Amino acid sequence: MARLKVGVLISGRGSNLQALIEACAEAGFPAEIVLVISNRADAAGLQHAARAKIPSAVVPHRDFADRAAFDAALSARLEAAGAELVCLAGFLRLLTAGFVARWRDRLVNIHPSLLPAFPGFDTHARALAQGVRFSGCTVHFVRAEMDAGPIILQAAVPVLPGDTEDALAARILEAEHRAYPLALRLLGEGRVTVAGERVEIAGFRASAGFVLNPSG
Ligand code: GRF
């Protein structure tokens, strides 16, 4: 079966990109990355693409008069590469409503919290300040509002006594590297649909029950 063609947008480190690259390299994985775009030439993630021999492009946002022109350039590159799905992976530019509409239900993001809790920046600091016992990550379809949209999957991690922002971020990042490839697999298998702003996954499997933190 044809593999789902994916474009990935990054701005920095690219550890989620690397997780997606590794997943796509597995035999039988139903997606392939056809293009990586960074808005920053110094994004370390570009090296992951180069190492994997995946085409990449730098599209600096400062080269464009406004957001609409920048987003149009992104779309043009993605379409020229044949991308059917766009994954945001640490892409630090807000996309225009026009771009989001053009890629509606074909544009996904990963955010390091259990949305709708803690959208935006300083996620981990706010989670720690609120004293939540679990945080995690969310893979979701993108809507015009930041860090909002139909949720595809989430991974939860405990918040532990003495956690710093860095410690919590690292624990969540590990979960991200499992969650994003799994979401891409489900998408590539064509099992994910949006119905009334909620995601349905054909063959959805989950175990009932609960996890306590503190566990007593
Ligand atoms: C991740 O924490 C992701 O959830 C957020 O930005 C970070 C990107 O990290 N959107 P990396 O560039 O993938 O390492």
XYZ file of C-alpha atoms and ligand atoms in Angstrom:
230
model
C 0.000 0.000 0.000
C 1.185 3.533 -0.725
C 2.717 5.233 2.265
C 1.303 8.498 3.563
C 3.564 11.352 2.440
C 4.467 13.629 5.328
C 6.031 17.072 5.583
C 7.552 18.031 8.949
C 7.979 21.632 10.115
C 10.639 22.378 12.726
C 12.408 25.343 14.296
C 15.001 23.776 16.568
C 16.315 20.644 18.220
C 14.213 18.193 16.229
C 14.086 15.275 18.654
C 10.474 14.574 17.673
C 11.488 14.749 14.023
C 14.168 12.158 14.790
C 11.574 9.920 16.470
C 9.385 10.172 13.360
C 12.367 9.462 11.088
C 13.186 6.326 13.068
C 9.575 5.166 12.978
C 9.348 5.702 9.216
C 12.484 3.586 8.781
C 10.758 0.562 10.309
C 9.662 -2.099 7.862
C 6.015 -1.719 6.929
C 5.554 1.695 8.570
C 2.657 3.334 6.723
C 4.177 6.827 6.342
C 7.286 8.431 4.868
C 8.763 11.885 5.359
C 9.092 13.615 1.996
C 10.254 17.035 3.212
C 11.500 18.771 6.348
C 11.161 22.551 6.498
C 12.773 24.784 9.094
C 12.211 28.509 9.423
C 15.689 28.743 10.966
C 18.894 27.836 9.169
C 20.567 26.905 12.477
C 17.912 24.384 13.554
C 19.798 21.323 14.803
C 16.970 19.138 13.511
C 18.055 19.798 9.934
C 21.007 17.500 10.604
C 18.648 14.643 11.439
C 17.022 15.094 8.034
C 20.391 15.240 6.279
C 21.625 12.095 8.019
C 18.494 10.249 6.944
C 18.832 11.644 3.398
C 15.462 13.337 3.631
C 15.066 16.491 1.520
C 14.974 19.641 3.611
C 14.468 23.334 3.056
C 15.085 26.464 5.073
C 12.295 28.998 4.660
C 13.200 31.984 6.870
C 10.078 33.813 8.015
C 11.981 37.113 7.933
C 12.255 36.878 4.141
C 8.519 37.472 3.815
C 6.471 40.632 4.104
C 3.848 39.040 6.307
C 2.637 35.781 7.789
C 0.334 35.069 4.851
C 3.216 35.238 2.377
C 5.399 33.019 4.594
C 2.615 30.465 4.998
C 1.923 30.491 1.248
C 5.589 29.664 0.654
C 5.377 26.792 3.147
C 2.278 25.407 1.441
C 3.881 25.703 -1.989
C 6.945 23.717 -0.852
C 4.844 21.094 0.898
C 2.567 20.631 -2.085
C 5.491 20.466 -4.509
C 6.916 17.650 -2.386
C 3.590 15.837 -2.504
C 2.929 16.091 1.232
C -0.476 14.764 2.233
C -0.033 15.400 5.952
C 1.948 18.074 7.803
C 3.454 17.398 11.230
C 4.509 20.318 13.394
C 7.440 19.255 15.540
C 8.697 22.143 17.618
C 7.748 24.675 14.957
C 7.755 28.027 16.712
C 5.701 30.162 14.338
C 1.991 30.746 14.638
C 0.346 29.688 11.394
C -2.334 31.816 9.744
C -5.974 30.792 9.711
C -5.589 30.470 5.930
C -2.813 27.885 6.244
C -4.704 25.986 8.926
C -7.839 25.927 6.746
C -5.890 24.771 3.701
C -4.472 21.817 5.637
C -7.563 21.171 7.756
C -7.497 17.668 9.239
C -4.153 17.126 7.491
C -2.108 19.205 9.964
C -1.061 17.827 13.346
C 0.948 19.118 16.286
C 2.480 17.720 19.452
C 2.213 19.746 22.639
C 3.903 18.884 25.956
C 0.848 18.882 28.216
C -2.442 17.096 28.553
C -4.516 19.571 26.546
C -6.724 21.461 27.092
C -4.620 22.024 30.245
C -1.630 24.318 29.854
C -1.656 25.415 26.215
C 0.995 27.893 25.097
C 4.420 28.456 26.597
C 5.828 27.799 30.096
C 3.746 24.642 30.146
C 5.814 22.757 32.702
C 6.230 25.714 35.071
C 2.479 26.175 35.138
C 1.841 22.454 35.647
C 4.258 22.448 38.600
C 2.753 25.640 40.048
C -0.724 24.106 39.903
C 0.428 20.948 41.642
C -1.095 18.591 39.074
C -0.182 14.943 39.677
C -0.067 14.036 36.007
C 1.067 15.832 32.908
C 2.009 14.473 29.530
C 1.705 15.207 25.863
C -1.019 15.540 23.266
C -1.019 14.922 19.524
C -3.871 16.863 17.957
C -5.180 18.249 14.704
C -4.423 21.945 14.430
C -7.080 24.628 14.513
C -6.562 28.376 14.228
C -6.427 28.822 18.001
C -3.038 27.919 19.504
C -2.697 24.389 20.925
C -6.325 23.560 20.253
C -8.001 21.017 18.011
C -9.300 17.455 17.937
C -7.141 15.177 20.081
C -5.682 12.102 18.410
C -3.808 10.665 21.375
C -2.280 11.557 24.695
C 0.379 10.057 26.941
C 0.314 10.744 30.676
C 3.337 10.858 32.961
C 3.365 11.372 36.737
C 4.634 14.566 38.293
C 7.053 13.476 41.019
C 8.056 15.176 44.271
C 10.997 17.495 43.713
C 10.407 17.718 39.956
C 11.988 20.696 38.256
C 10.762 22.034 34.930
C 13.667 20.269 33.246
C 12.986 16.945 34.933
C 9.313 17.052 33.999
C 10.107 18.195 30.455
C 12.533 15.289 30.004
C 9.994 12.748 31.268
C 7.360 14.145 28.918
C 9.767 14.299 25.969
C 10.372 10.573 26.304
C 6.613 10.072 26.095
C 6.443 12.395 23.077
C 8.918 10.213 21.232
C 6.531 7.269 21.648
C 3.310 9.200 21.138
C 4.092 11.034 17.898
C 5.190 7.927 15.964
C 2.132 6.053 17.214
C -0.158 8.871 16.097
C 1.559 8.901 12.704
C 1.100 5.160 12.413
C -2.637 5.473 13.107
C -2.895 8.297 10.575
C -0.908 6.374 7.990
C -3.126 3.356 8.460
C -6.089 5.576 7.646
C -7.757 4.799 10.971
C -8.169 8.387 12.155
C -11.237 10.473 11.297
C -12.599 13.730 12.680
C -16.291 13.701 13.471
C -17.804 16.800 15.016
C -14.414 18.033 16.259
C -13.688 14.759 18.022
C -11.318 12.143 16.699
C -12.480 8.609 16.085
C -9.912 5.851 15.708
C -10.970 2.635 14.036
C -9.891 -0.334 16.143
C -9.223 1.895 19.167
C -7.746 -0.162 21.992
C -7.396 1.051 25.568
C -7.527 -0.610 28.927
C -10.002 0.528 31.539
C -8.973 1.253 35.106
C -6.939 4.027 36.651
C -3.491 5.044 37.830
C -3.062 6.755 41.176
C -0.416 9.356 41.944
C 0.570 9.297 44.787
C -0.013 5.617 44.612
C -0.393 5.066 48.382
C 8.468 19.431 22.160
O 8.393 19.450 23.546
C 7.109 19.584 21.545
O 6.092 19.026 22.314
C 6.935 21.076 21.494
O 8.203 21.583 21.180
C 9.200 20.658 21.608
C 10.026 20.327 20.405
O 11.143 19.537 20.723
N 5.912 21.439 20.541
P 11.991 18.883 19.566
O 12.456 20.028 18.660
O 11.108 17.934 18.831
O 13.135 18.205 20.243
